[in-house]
Amino acid sequence: MAFLDIQHLEKSFGAMHVVKDFNLGVEKGEFVSFLGPSGCGKTTVLRMVAGFETPTSGAIRIDGQDMTCLPANRRNIGMVFQAYALFPNLTVEENIGFGLKVAGEGKVAIRSRVGEMLELIGLRQLGSRYPFQLSGGQQQRVALARALAPRPQVLLLDEPLSALDAKIRISLREEIRRIQRDLGITTIFVTHDQEEALSMSDRVVVMHQGIADQVATPFEIYNRPTTRFVAQFVGTLNLLEANVVDAAAGKVLLGEVPVSLNRPLPGRTGERISLAARPEIVTLGRSDGDHVVLAGRIADVHFLGSVIRIRVAVEGGHLSLDTFNQPDRPPPSLGTPVEVSVSHRDLLVLAA
Amino acid sequence: MTGKRFWSWLAVAFGGLYFLLPLVGMFDFSMRMQRGAYSFEAYRVVLADPQFQQTFGYSVVLALLTIVLGILIVVPTAYFVRLRFPGLRPVIEFITLLPLVIPPIVIVFGYIRIYNTSSILPLTGSWWGTNILLLFGYVMLSLPYMYRSVDTGLRTIDIASLTEAAQSLGAGWARILTVVILPNVFVSVLSGAFLTFAIVIGEYVFAALLNVDSFGPYMVWMGGNRAYEPSALAVIAFAITWACMGLIQLFTSFSKFSTVRR
């Protein structure tokens, strides 16, 4: 059994079924992100783990102990909120020591642990300040230290970076990951930002309409999405509609162009499927070997600095592709007839 | 521009005179107790009167008890209404406004009818019972001010997140209310408390009809039997009320973590 074991979790608010048969096992020390759009149920699952919501059905176990009906204040779970939720009337030190005081630890032990936590977040000199005297990034660091001080079994992070500006977000996410690794604490991180989820996590749970669509490593989620939603939600994706001509032989018709994928297809002959490709695996020009080659015209060019994103109109739709900027090769002009190649292997086949 | 300023000043001056003239007149009258001399004799007489000391002391104690009981009732109510039953807010607001709508004389007659000596709960039959009845009555009279102050204070903080943060750190309800919520609405509670104090100190109807010797009936008795002392008493009562208002301002601006300064 996993350290944090969530089984058949369901949650309804009146007629609204928010979480549907959610199952997840998180190993000790693992960092798992819940990724999904607003309203997908990711925060609700987190709040059920924290004890702020009661599941309609299902079970939550931590280290073998059933937590499903245990009140939030008896779960020994640390939580960091999007709005920091630091106690305005307490100093940084008092905030960090709050959980230890509640647990009945002695003054010396509290002082030592608070010092340790301040060291960990690099704010030793700000211990006597009040929360309103700190920046957003500093407040969130204190909130993290406060959650970690009582040595919780599990750390829950509810979109902790959403209220911060871009630069602080990046530095703080690296810091959170470093601290999580140093302490080896089992962590669940809720976010709607795919870059955060992919860059920080051991595994990502992509949620959609209350269901965990896919649970996998960031590499798997990005490169081998199992559902159409995951493929479209994570990263940029080219989608081309095609008709299956021979499912067993992997032959499809892209508009009027016959394309051979050289592998059996899930659909039946005559069915419509979607072919998906990430912009970085589409190349400009004809490539030899196992490549699908399509003819088209340059429809748009976006110069992004180190990368140039080119949009090519092909039979059956448009394809976006990324190429690195090369000073001696200016991007092609609009309307230029070109050929684009995609490896058979990298083309994703999704049900239409 | 100059014309606009003139009319603004005129409006302020008119308002100022409207408020200050009667007070100045009253103060002036209170200073003329000694024939041919301007003195604080009326104040000396009032402050030296044992009945003043006794009734004022009694009203101060009752006001403090009212404040404590009011806080114990209002803070948890306002907190749980905001946190758990936001739909009940209009109902609670309406209930807390009732003491402003229903005249105190109606309320106190209701009390006397329900808690008289021939009722199941004969509170008016004993000294303790009457005092408890008066205390409960004053708590109710202070509800519009206390509830509104505390509710406004709660609006300035994110009570849901603070509560959940405290819960995740192992805190129970009592600790959340006393360590997290109350200190953060302390300035608002104080505002309500000072208003309560000012109301209770001068209250007459409840005290007179329950036959209690408090400061309100003493002021009325003084007004009917003396000439200069009532004016001195009125000035003292005003000074107490203003001191309460001043303290509200003072606590608001000196609060270390005041939401106003954030």
Coordinates of C-alpha atoms in Angstrom, one line a residue:
Chain A
M1 CA 0.0 0.0 0.0
A2 CA 1.2 3.5 -0.8
F3 CA 2.1 6.0 1.9
L4 CA -0.8 8.2 1.0
D5 CA -3.6 6.0 -0.4
I6 CA -6.7 7.6 -1.9
Q7 CA -9.3 5.1 -3.0
H8 CA -12.6 5.6 -4.9
L9 CA -12.9 9.1 -3.7
E10 CA -16.2 10.9 -4.6
K11 CA -17.5 14.3 -3.7
S12 CA -20.8 15.9 -4.6
F13 CA -22.1 19.3 -3.7
G14 CA -25.9 18.9 -4.0
A15 CA -26.5 17.8 -7.6
M16 CA -23.0 18.7 -8.7
H17 CA -20.7 15.7 -8.9
V18 CA -17.3 17.4 -8.4
V19 CA -14.9 14.4 -7.9
K20 CA -15.6 11.0 -9.5
D21 CA -13.9 7.8 -8.5
F22 CA -10.5 9.3 -7.8
N23 CA -7.8 6.8 -7.0
L24 CA -4.2 7.6 -6.3
G25 CA -1.2 6.1 -4.4
V26 CA 1.6 8.5 -3.4
E27 CA 4.8 7.0 -2.2
K28 CA 6.7 8.4 0.8
G29 CA 8.8 11.4 -0.2
E30 CA 7.1 11.7 -3.6
F31 CA 6.1 15.0 -5.1
V32 CA 2.8 14.7 -7.0
S33 CA 1.1 17.6 -8.7
F34 CA -2.6 17.9 -9.5
L35 CA -2.9 19.7 -12.8
G36 CA -6.1 20.9 -14.4
P37 CA -8.3 23.8 -15.4
S38 CA -10.4 25.7 -12.9
G39 CA -13.3 23.6 -11.6
C40 CA -11.8 20.2 -12.4
G41 CA -11.9 19.1 -8.8
K42 CA -8.2 19.2 -8.0
T43 CA -8.6 21.6 -5.0
T44 CA -11.5 19.6 -3.7
V45 CA -9.4 16.4 -3.6
L46 CA -6.7 18.3 -1.8
R47 CA -9.2 19.7 0.7
M48 CA -10.6 16.2 1.4
V49 CA -7.0 15.0 2.1
A50 CA -6.6 18.0 4.4
G51 CA -9.9 17.3 6.2
F52 CA -11.6 20.5 5.2
E53 CA -14.2 18.6 3.1
T54 CA -15.8 15.3 3.9
P55 CA -15.9 12.8 1.0
T56 CA -19.3 11.6 -0.2
S57 CA -17.6 8.2 -0.4
G58 CA -14.2 6.6 -0.7
A59 CA -11.2 6.4 1.7
I60 CA -8.1 8.3 2.5
R61 CA -5.2 6.5 4.3
I62 CA -1.9 7.9 5.4
D63 CA 0.7 5.3 6.4
G64 CA -2.0 2.7 6.8
Q65 CA -4.2 4.9 9.1
D66 CA -7.7 5.7 7.9
M67 CA -8.0 9.5 7.8
T68 CA -11.4 9.8 6.0
C69 CA -13.4 11.0 8.9
L70 CA -10.6 12.4 11.1
P71 CA -11.0 16.2 11.8
A72 CA -8.4 18.4 10.1
N73 CA -6.7 19.4 13.3
R74 CA -5.9 15.7 14.1
R75 CA -4.4 14.7 10.7
N76 CA -0.8 16.1 11.1
I77 CA -0.9 17.5 7.6
G78 CA 0.8 20.7 6.7
M79 CA -0.9 23.0 4.3
V80 CA 0.2 26.1 2.3
F81 CA -2.6 28.3 0.9
Q82 CA -2.7 30.5 -2.2
A83 CA -3.5 33.6 0.0
Y84 CA -0.7 32.7 2.5
A85 CA -3.1 32.8 5.4
L86 CA -0.5 33.9 7.9
F87 CA -1.9 35.1 11.2
P88 CA -1.7 38.9 11.0
N89 CA -1.5 39.4 14.7
L90 CA 1.6 37.1 15.1
T91 CA 5.2 37.8 14.2
V92 CA 7.0 35.5 11.7
E93 CA 8.5 33.5 14.6
E94 CA 5.2 33.2 16.3
N95 CA 3.5 32.1 13.1
I96 CA 6.1 29.4 12.5
G97 CA 5.9 28.3 16.1
F98 CA 2.1 28.2 16.2
G99 CA 1.8 24.5 15.4
L100 CA 4.5 23.5 17.8
K101 CA 2.8 25.5 20.6
V102 CA -0.5 23.8 19.8
A103 CA 1.3 20.4 20.0
G104 CA 2.5 21.4 23.5
E105 CA 6.2 21.5 22.8
G106 CA 8.4 23.4 25.3
K107 CA 9.7 26.9 24.7
V108 CA 13.3 25.9 24.1
A109 CA 12.3 23.2 21.5
I110 CA 10.0 25.7 19.8
R111 CA 12.7 28.4 19.6
S112 CA 15.2 25.9 18.2
R113 CA 12.8 24.5 15.6
V114 CA 11.7 28.0 14.5
G115 CA 15.3 29.0 14.1
E116 CA 15.9 25.9 12.0
M117 CA 12.9 26.7 9.8
L118 CA 13.9 30.3 9.4
E119 CA 17.3 29.1 8.3
L120 CA 15.7 26.7 5.8
I121 CA 13.7 29.5 4.1
G122 CA 16.6 32.0 4.4
L123 CA 14.7 34.6 6.4
R124 CA 16.5 34.4 9.8
Q125 CA 16.7 38.2 10.1
L126 CA 13.0 38.7 9.6
G127 CA 11.7 36.7 12.6
S128 CA 10.3 39.6 14.5
R129 CA 8.4 41.2 11.6
Y130 CA 4.7 41.0 11.2
P131 CA 3.2 39.5 8.0
F132 CA 2.2 42.8 6.6
Q133 CA 5.8 43.9 6.7
L134 CA 6.8 41.2 4.2
S135 CA 6.6 40.8 0.5
G136 CA 4.4 38.2 -1.1
G137 CA 7.3 35.8 -1.7
Q138 CA 8.5 36.2 1.8
Q139 CA 5.1 35.6 3.2
Q140 CA 4.7 32.4 1.2
R141 CA 8.1 31.2 2.5
V142 CA 7.0 31.8 6.0
A143 CA 3.7 29.9 5.3
L144 CA 5.8 27.0 4.0
A145 CA 8.0 27.1 7.2
R146 CA 4.9 27.3 9.4
A147 CA 3.4 24.2 7.6
L148 CA 6.7 22.3 7.9
A149 CA 7.6 23.2 11.5
P150 CA 5.4 20.5 13.2
R151 CA 7.0 17.8 11.0
P152 CA 3.8 16.9 9.2
Q153 CA 3.3 13.5 7.5
V154 CA 2.2 15.1 4.3
L155 CA 2.5 18.6 2.8
L156 CA -0.3 20.0 0.8
L157 CA 0.3 23.1 -1.4
D158 CA -2.8 24.7 -2.8
E159 CA -1.7 26.9 -5.7
P160 CA 1.0 28.5 -3.5
L161 CA 2.6 30.5 -6.4
S162 CA -0.5 31.9 -8.1
A163 CA -0.5 35.2 -6.3
L164 CA 3.2 35.9 -7.0
D165 CA 4.8 37.6 -9.9
A166 CA 6.6 35.6 -12.6
K167 CA 10.2 36.0 -11.4
I168 CA 9.4 35.2 -7.7
R169 CA 7.3 32.2 -8.9
I170 CA 10.2 30.6 -10.6
S171 CA 12.7 31.1 -7.8
L172 CA 10.2 30.0 -5.2
R173 CA 9.2 26.8 -7.1
E174 CA 12.9 25.8 -7.2
E175 CA 13.1 26.6 -3.5
I176 CA 10.0 24.5 -2.6
R177 CA 11.4 21.6 -4.6
R178 CA 14.8 21.9 -2.9
I179 CA 13.2 22.0 0.6
Q180 CA 10.9 19.1 -0.3
R181 CA 13.8 17.0 -1.5
D182 CA 16.0 17.9 1.5
L183 CA 13.2 16.9 4.0
G184 CA 11.9 14.0 1.9
I185 CA 8.4 15.0 2.7
T186 CA 5.5 13.5 0.8
T187 CA 3.9 16.4 -1.1
I188 CA 0.8 17.2 -3.1
F189 CA 0.9 20.3 -5.2
V190 CA -2.2 21.8 -6.8
T191 CA -1.7 24.0 -9.8
H192 CA -3.3 25.1 -13.1
D193 CA 0.1 26.0 -14.4
Q194 CA 1.5 23.2 -16.5
E195 CA 5.0 24.5 -16.5
E196 CA 5.0 24.4 -12.6
A197 CA 3.6 20.9 -12.6
L198 CA 6.0 19.5 -15.2
S199 CA 9.1 21.1 -13.8
M200 CA 8.6 20.3 -10.2
S201 CA 6.9 16.9 -9.9
D202 CA 7.9 13.3 -9.7
R203 CA 4.4 12.5 -11.1
V204 CA 1.5 14.6 -12.4
V205 CA -2.2 13.9 -12.1
V206 CA -4.0 15.6 -14.9
M207 CA -7.6 16.2 -13.8
H208 CA -10.6 16.9 -16.0
Q209 CA -14.2 17.2 -14.9
G210 CA -13.6 15.5 -11.5
I211 CA -11.7 12.6 -13.0
A212 CA -8.0 11.8 -13.0
D213 CA -7.4 11.6 -16.7
Q214 CA -3.8 10.5 -16.5
V215 CA -1.3 9.8 -13.7
A216 CA 2.3 9.7 -14.9
T217 CA 5.7 11.3 -14.9
P218 CA 5.9 14.7 -16.5
F219 CA 7.8 13.1 -19.5
E220 CA 5.1 10.6 -20.1
I221 CA 2.3 13.2 -19.7
Y222 CA 3.9 15.4 -22.3
N223 CA 5.1 12.9 -24.7
R224 CA 2.5 10.1 -24.4
P225 CA -0.8 11.6 -23.4
T226 CA -3.4 8.9 -23.1
T227 CA -6.5 11.1 -23.6
R228 CA -7.4 13.9 -26.0
F229 CA -7.9 16.3 -23.0
V230 CA -4.4 15.6 -21.6
A231 CA -2.8 16.0 -25.0
Q232 CA -4.6 19.4 -25.6
F233 CA -4.2 20.7 -22.0
V234 CA -0.5 20.0 -21.6
G235 CA 1.7 21.9 -24.0
T236 CA 0.9 23.1 -27.5
L237 CA -0.5 20.5 -29.9
N238 CA -1.1 20.3 -33.6
L239 CA -4.3 18.3 -34.4
L240 CA -5.1 17.0 -37.9
E241 CA -8.3 15.2 -38.6
A242 CA -7.9 12.0 -40.7
N243 CA -9.9 9.1 -42.0
V244 CA -8.8 5.5 -41.3
V245 CA -8.3 3.7 -44.6
D246 CA -6.7 0.5 -43.3
A247 CA -6.6 0.2 -39.5
A248 CA -4.4 -2.9 -39.4
A249 CA -1.8 -1.5 -41.8
G250 CA -2.0 2.0 -40.2
K251 CA -3.1 3.8 -43.4
V252 CA -5.1 7.0 -43.1
L253 CA -6.3 9.7 -45.5
L254 CA -5.3 13.3 -44.4
G255 CA -7.7 15.3 -46.6
E256 CA -6.9 13.8 -50.0
V257 CA -3.3 12.8 -49.0
P258 CA -2.7 9.1 -48.2
V259 CA -0.5 8.8 -45.2
S260 CA 1.0 5.6 -43.8
L261 CA 1.7 5.4 -40.1
N262 CA 3.3 2.0 -40.2
R263 CA 1.5 0.7 -37.1
P264 CA -1.9 -0.7 -36.3
L265 CA -4.5 2.0 -35.4
P266 CA -7.1 1.8 -32.6
G267 CA -10.0 3.0 -34.8
R268 CA -11.8 0.8 -37.4
T269 CA -11.5 1.3 -41.1
G270 CA -13.6 4.3 -42.2
E271 CA -13.6 5.9 -38.8
R272 CA -12.3 9.4 -38.1
I273 CA -9.3 9.9 -35.9
S274 CA -7.1 12.8 -34.9
L275 CA -3.4 12.9 -35.5
A276 CA -1.5 15.0 -33.0
A277 CA 2.1 16.3 -33.1
R278 CA 4.0 18.7 -30.8
P279 CA 5.5 21.7 -32.6
E280 CA 9.0 20.7 -31.8
I281 CA 8.8 17.3 -33.6
V282 CA 7.6 18.8 -36.8
T283 CA 10.5 19.8 -39.1
L284 CA 10.6 22.1 -42.1
G285 CA 11.7 20.3 -45.3
R286 CA 11.6 16.7 -46.5
S287 CA 13.1 14.2 -44.1
D288 CA 14.1 10.7 -45.1
G289 CA 13.2 7.5 -43.4
D290 CA 10.1 6.9 -41.3
H291 CA 8.6 10.3 -41.8
V292 CA 5.2 11.5 -42.9
V293 CA 5.8 14.3 -45.4
L294 CA 3.1 16.9 -46.1
A295 CA 3.1 19.8 -48.6
G296 CA 1.8 23.2 -47.6
R297 CA 2.3 26.9 -47.5
I298 CA 3.7 29.2 -44.8
A299 CA 0.6 30.8 -43.2
D300 CA 2.3 32.7 -40.3
V301 CA 5.7 33.3 -38.7
H302 CA 6.2 34.3 -35.1
F303 CA 9.7 35.3 -34.2
L304 CA 10.1 34.6 -30.4
G305 CA 13.8 35.2 -30.1
S306 CA 15.7 32.0 -29.7
V307 CA 12.8 30.1 -31.2
I308 CA 10.7 30.7 -34.4
R309 CA 7.2 29.3 -34.5
I310 CA 6.0 28.8 -38.0
R311 CA 2.4 28.0 -39.0
V312 CA 2.0 26.0 -42.2
A313 CA -1.3 25.4 -44.0
V314 CA -1.5 21.7 -45.0
E315 CA -4.2 19.4 -46.2
G316 CA -6.6 18.8 -43.4
G317 CA -5.6 21.9 -41.3
H318 CA -2.7 23.8 -40.0
L319 CA 0.6 22.7 -38.4
S320 CA 2.7 24.7 -36.0
L321 CA 6.4 24.0 -35.9
D322 CA 9.3 25.3 -33.8
T323 CA 12.7 25.9 -35.2
F324 CA 15.7 27.4 -33.5
N325 CA 16.8 30.9 -34.6
Q326 CA 19.9 30.9 -36.8
P327 CA 21.3 34.3 -37.7
D328 CA 22.4 33.2 -41.2
R329 CA 18.9 31.7 -42.1
P330 CA 16.0 34.2 -42.0
P331 CA 12.6 32.7 -41.5
P332 CA 10.6 31.9 -44.7
S333 CA 8.2 34.5 -46.0
L334 CA 4.4 34.1 -46.0
G335 CA 2.9 32.0 -48.8
T336 CA 6.1 30.2 -49.6
P337 CA 5.4 26.6 -50.6
V338 CA 7.1 24.2 -48.2
E339 CA 7.2 20.6 -47.1
V340 CA 7.0 19.5 -43.5
S341 CA 8.0 16.2 -42.0
V342 CA 6.8 14.4 -38.9
S343 CA 8.2 11.1 -37.7
H344 CA 5.6 8.2 -37.7
R345 CA 6.8 7.3 -34.3
D346 CA 6.1 10.7 -32.7
L347 CA 2.7 11.2 -34.2
L348 CA 0.0 10.6 -31.6
V349 CA -3.2 9.0 -32.5
L350 CA -6.3 10.2 -30.6
A351 CA -9.9 9.2 -30.9
A352 CA -11.8 11.9 -32.7
Chain B
M1 CA -12.8 78.6 -6.1
T2 CA -12.8 81.2 -3.3
G3 CA -16.6 81.3 -3.4
K4 CA -16.8 77.5 -3.1
R5 CA -14.4 77.7 -0.1
F6 CA -16.5 80.3 1.6
W7 CA -19.7 78.2 1.4
S8 CA -17.8 75.2 2.6
W9 CA -16.5 77.1 5.6
L10 CA -20.0 78.5 6.2
A11 CA -21.5 75.0 6.3
V12 CA -18.8 73.7 8.7
A13 CA -19.2 76.8 10.9
F14 CA -23.0 76.4 11.0
G15 CA -22.7 72.7 11.9
G16 CA -20.1 73.5 14.5
L17 CA -22.2 76.1 16.1
Y18 CA -25.3 73.8 16.1
F19 CA -23.4 71.2 18.1
L20 CA -21.2 73.5 20.2
L21 CA -23.5 76.3 21.3
P22 CA -25.7 74.2 23.6
L23 CA -22.6 72.5 25.1
V24 CA -20.9 75.8 25.7
G25 CA -24.1 77.2 27.2
M26 CA -24.4 74.2 29.5
F27 CA -20.8 74.3 30.5
D28 CA -21.0 78.0 31.1
F29 CA -24.1 77.5 33.3
S30 CA -22.4 74.7 35.3
M31 CA -19.6 77.1 36.2
R32 CA -21.9 79.7 37.8
M33 CA -22.9 77.9 40.9
Q34 CA -21.1 80.3 43.2
R35 CA -22.8 83.7 43.0
G36 CA -20.5 86.3 41.2
A37 CA -17.7 83.8 40.6
Y38 CA -16.7 81.4 37.8
S39 CA -15.8 78.1 39.4
F40 CA -15.9 74.3 39.3
E41 CA -18.0 74.2 42.5
A42 CA -20.9 72.3 40.8
Y43 CA -18.3 69.6 39.7
R44 CA -16.9 69.4 43.1
V45 CA -20.3 68.9 44.7
V46 CA -21.2 66.2 42.2
L47 CA -17.9 64.3 42.4
A48 CA -18.0 64.5 46.2
D49 CA -21.6 63.2 46.4
P50 CA -21.5 59.6 47.8
Q51 CA -24.6 58.7 45.7
F52 CA -22.7 59.8 42.5
Q53 CA -19.8 57.6 43.4
Q54 CA -22.0 54.6 44.2
T55 CA -24.3 54.9 41.1
F56 CA -21.4 55.7 38.8
G57 CA -19.3 52.8 40.2
Y58 CA -22.3 50.4 39.8
S59 CA -22.9 51.5 36.2
V60 CA -19.2 51.1 35.3
V61 CA -19.2 47.5 36.7
L62 CA -22.4 46.7 34.9
A63 CA -21.0 48.2 31.6
L64 CA -17.9 46.1 31.9
L65 CA -19.9 43.0 32.5
T66 CA -22.1 43.9 29.6
I67 CA -19.0 44.2 27.4
V68 CA -17.6 40.8 28.5
L69 CA -20.9 39.0 28.0
G70 CA -21.5 40.9 24.7
I71 CA -18.1 39.7 23.4
L72 CA -18.7 36.1 24.5
I73 CA -22.0 36.1 22.6
V74 CA -21.3 38.2 19.6
V75 CA -17.8 37.2 18.5
P76 CA -18.5 33.4 18.1
T77 CA -21.9 34.1 16.6
A78 CA -20.6 36.6 14.0
Y79 CA -17.6 34.3 13.3
F80 CA -19.7 31.1 12.7
V81 CA -22.3 33.0 10.7
R82 CA -19.6 34.3 8.4
L83 CA -17.7 30.9 8.2
R84 CA -20.5 28.3 8.2
F85 CA -23.9 30.0 7.7
P86 CA -23.4 33.0 5.4
G87 CA -27.1 32.6 4.4
L88 CA -28.1 33.5 7.9
R89 CA -26.4 36.8 7.9
P90 CA -29.4 38.9 6.9
V91 CA -31.5 37.2 9.6
I92 CA -28.9 37.8 12.4
E93 CA -28.4 41.4 11.2
F94 CA -32.2 41.9 11.4
I95 CA -32.3 40.4 14.9
T96 CA -29.5 42.5 16.1
L97 CA -31.2 45.7 14.8
L98 CA -34.4 45.0 16.7
P99 CA -33.3 46.9 19.9
L100 CA -33.1 50.0 17.7
V101 CA -36.6 49.5 16.4
I102 CA -38.4 48.4 19.6
P103 CA -38.4 51.1 22.3
P104 CA -36.6 50.1 25.5
I105 CA -39.7 50.7 27.5
V106 CA -41.6 48.0 25.6
I107 CA -38.7 45.6 26.1
V108 CA -38.5 46.3 29.8
F109 CA -42.2 45.9 30.3
G110 CA -41.9 42.6 28.5
Y111 CA -39.2 41.6 30.9
I112 CA -41.2 42.6 33.9
R113 CA -44.3 40.7 32.7
I114 CA -42.2 37.5 31.9
Y115 CA -39.9 37.5 34.9
N116 CA -42.1 39.0 37.6
T117 CA -42.4 37.4 41.1
S118 CA -45.4 35.3 40.1
S119 CA -43.7 33.8 37.0
I120 CA -41.7 30.5 36.6
L121 CA -38.5 32.5 36.6
P122 CA -39.1 35.3 39.2
L123 CA -35.9 37.3 38.4
T124 CA -37.3 40.6 39.6
G125 CA -37.9 39.2 43.0
S126 CA -34.3 39.3 44.1
W127 CA -31.4 41.7 43.9
W128 CA -29.2 39.2 41.9
G129 CA -32.1 38.4 39.6
T130 CA -32.8 42.0 38.9
N131 CA -29.2 42.7 38.2
I132 CA -28.9 39.7 35.8
L133 CA -32.0 40.9 34.0
L134 CA -30.6 44.4 33.7
L135 CA -27.3 42.9 32.4
F136 CA -29.0 40.8 29.8
G137 CA -31.1 43.8 28.8
Y138 CA -28.0 45.9 28.3
V139 CA -26.3 43.2 26.3
M140 CA -29.3 43.2 24.0
L141 CA -29.3 47.0 23.8
S142 CA -25.7 46.9 22.8
L143 CA -26.2 44.2 20.1
P144 CA -26.6 46.6 17.1
Y145 CA -23.3 48.3 17.9
M146 CA -21.3 45.2 19.0
Y147 CA -22.5 42.9 16.2
R148 CA -21.9 45.5 13.5
S149 CA -18.4 46.4 14.8
V150 CA -17.3 42.7 15.1
D151 CA -18.9 41.8 11.7
T152 CA -17.0 44.7 10.0
G153 CA -13.8 43.5 11.7
L154 CA -14.3 40.0 10.4
R155 CA -14.9 41.3 6.9
T156 CA -11.3 42.7 6.8
I157 CA -9.7 39.3 7.4
D158 CA -9.9 36.1 5.5
I159 CA -11.4 34.1 8.3
A160 CA -11.9 30.9 6.2
S161 CA -8.2 30.6 5.3
L162 CA -7.0 31.6 8.7
T163 CA -9.3 29.0 10.3
E164 CA -8.2 26.3 7.9
A165 CA -4.5 27.3 8.4
A166 CA -5.0 27.0 12.2
Q167 CA -6.8 23.7 11.9
S168 CA -4.1 22.2 9.7
L169 CA -1.6 23.2 12.5
G170 CA -3.7 21.2 15.0
A171 CA -5.7 24.0 16.6
G172 CA -9.2 23.4 18.0
W173 CA -12.1 25.9 17.9
A174 CA -11.4 27.5 21.3
R175 CA -7.8 28.3 20.3
I176 CA -8.8 29.5 16.9
L177 CA -11.3 31.9 18.4
T178 CA -9.0 33.2 21.2
V179 CA -5.6 33.2 19.5
V180 CA -6.4 33.8 15.8
I181 CA -9.8 35.4 15.4
L182 CA -10.3 37.6 18.5
P183 CA -6.9 39.4 18.3
N184 CA -7.5 40.2 14.7
V185 CA -10.8 41.8 15.3
F186 CA -9.7 43.3 18.6
V187 CA -9.9 46.9 17.4
S188 CA -13.5 46.3 16.2
V189 CA -14.4 44.6 19.4
L190 CA -13.0 47.6 21.3
S191 CA -15.1 50.0 19.1
G192 CA -18.2 48.0 20.0
A193 CA -17.1 47.9 23.6
F194 CA -16.7 51.6 24.0
L195 CA -20.0 52.3 22.4
T196 CA -21.6 49.8 24.7
F197 CA -19.9 51.5 27.7
A198 CA -21.2 54.9 26.6
I199 CA -24.8 53.5 26.2
V200 CA -24.8 51.6 29.5
I201 CA -23.4 54.4 31.6
G202 CA -26.3 56.8 30.8
E203 CA -29.1 54.3 30.4
Y204 CA -32.3 55.3 32.3
V205 CA -35.4 53.4 31.2
F206 CA -34.3 49.8 32.0
A207 CA -32.7 50.9 35.3
A208 CA -35.6 53.1 36.5
L209 CA -38.3 50.5 35.7
L210 CA -36.3 47.7 37.3
N211 CA -35.8 50.0 40.2
V212 CA -32.0 49.9 40.2
D213 CA -29.8 52.7 41.5
S214 CA -27.6 53.3 38.6
F215 CA -26.1 56.4 37.0
G216 CA -28.9 57.0 34.6
P217 CA -31.7 57.4 37.2
Y218 CA -29.2 59.4 39.4
M219 CA -28.8 61.9 36.6
V220 CA -32.5 62.3 36.1
W221 CA -33.1 62.6 39.9
M222 CA -30.4 65.2 40.0
G223 CA -32.0 67.1 37.1
G224 CA -35.3 67.3 38.9
N225 CA -33.9 68.4 42.3
R226 CA -30.8 70.6 41.7
A227 CA -30.0 73.6 39.5
Y228 CA -26.3 73.7 38.5
E229 CA -25.2 70.1 39.3
P230 CA -27.2 68.5 36.4
S231 CA -25.3 70.6 33.9
A232 CA -22.1 69.6 35.5
L233 CA -23.2 65.9 35.3
A234 CA -24.2 66.3 31.7
V235 CA -20.8 67.7 30.9
I236 CA -19.2 64.8 32.7
A237 CA -21.4 62.3 30.8
F238 CA -20.4 63.9 27.5
A239 CA -16.7 63.8 28.5
I240 CA -17.0 60.0 29.2
T241 CA -18.6 59.4 25.9
W242 CA -16.0 61.5 24.0
A243 CA -13.2 59.7 25.9
C244 CA -14.7 56.4 24.7
M245 CA -14.7 57.7 21.1
G246 CA -11.2 59.0 21.5
L247 CA -10.0 55.7 22.8
I248 CA -11.5 53.9 19.8
Q249 CA -9.5 56.2 17.5
L250 CA -6.4 55.7 19.6
F251 CA -6.6 51.9 19.6
T252 CA -7.3 51.8 15.9
S253 CA -4.2 53.9 15.0
F254 CA -1.8 52.2 17.6
S255 CA -2.7 48.6 16.8
K256 CA 0.6 46.9 15.8
F257 CA -0.9 44.9 13.1
S258 CA -3.8 47.1 12.3
T259 CA -5.5 46.3 9.0
V260 CA -5.8 50.0 8.4
R261 CA -2.0 50.3 8.0
R262 CA -1.7 47.3 5.7

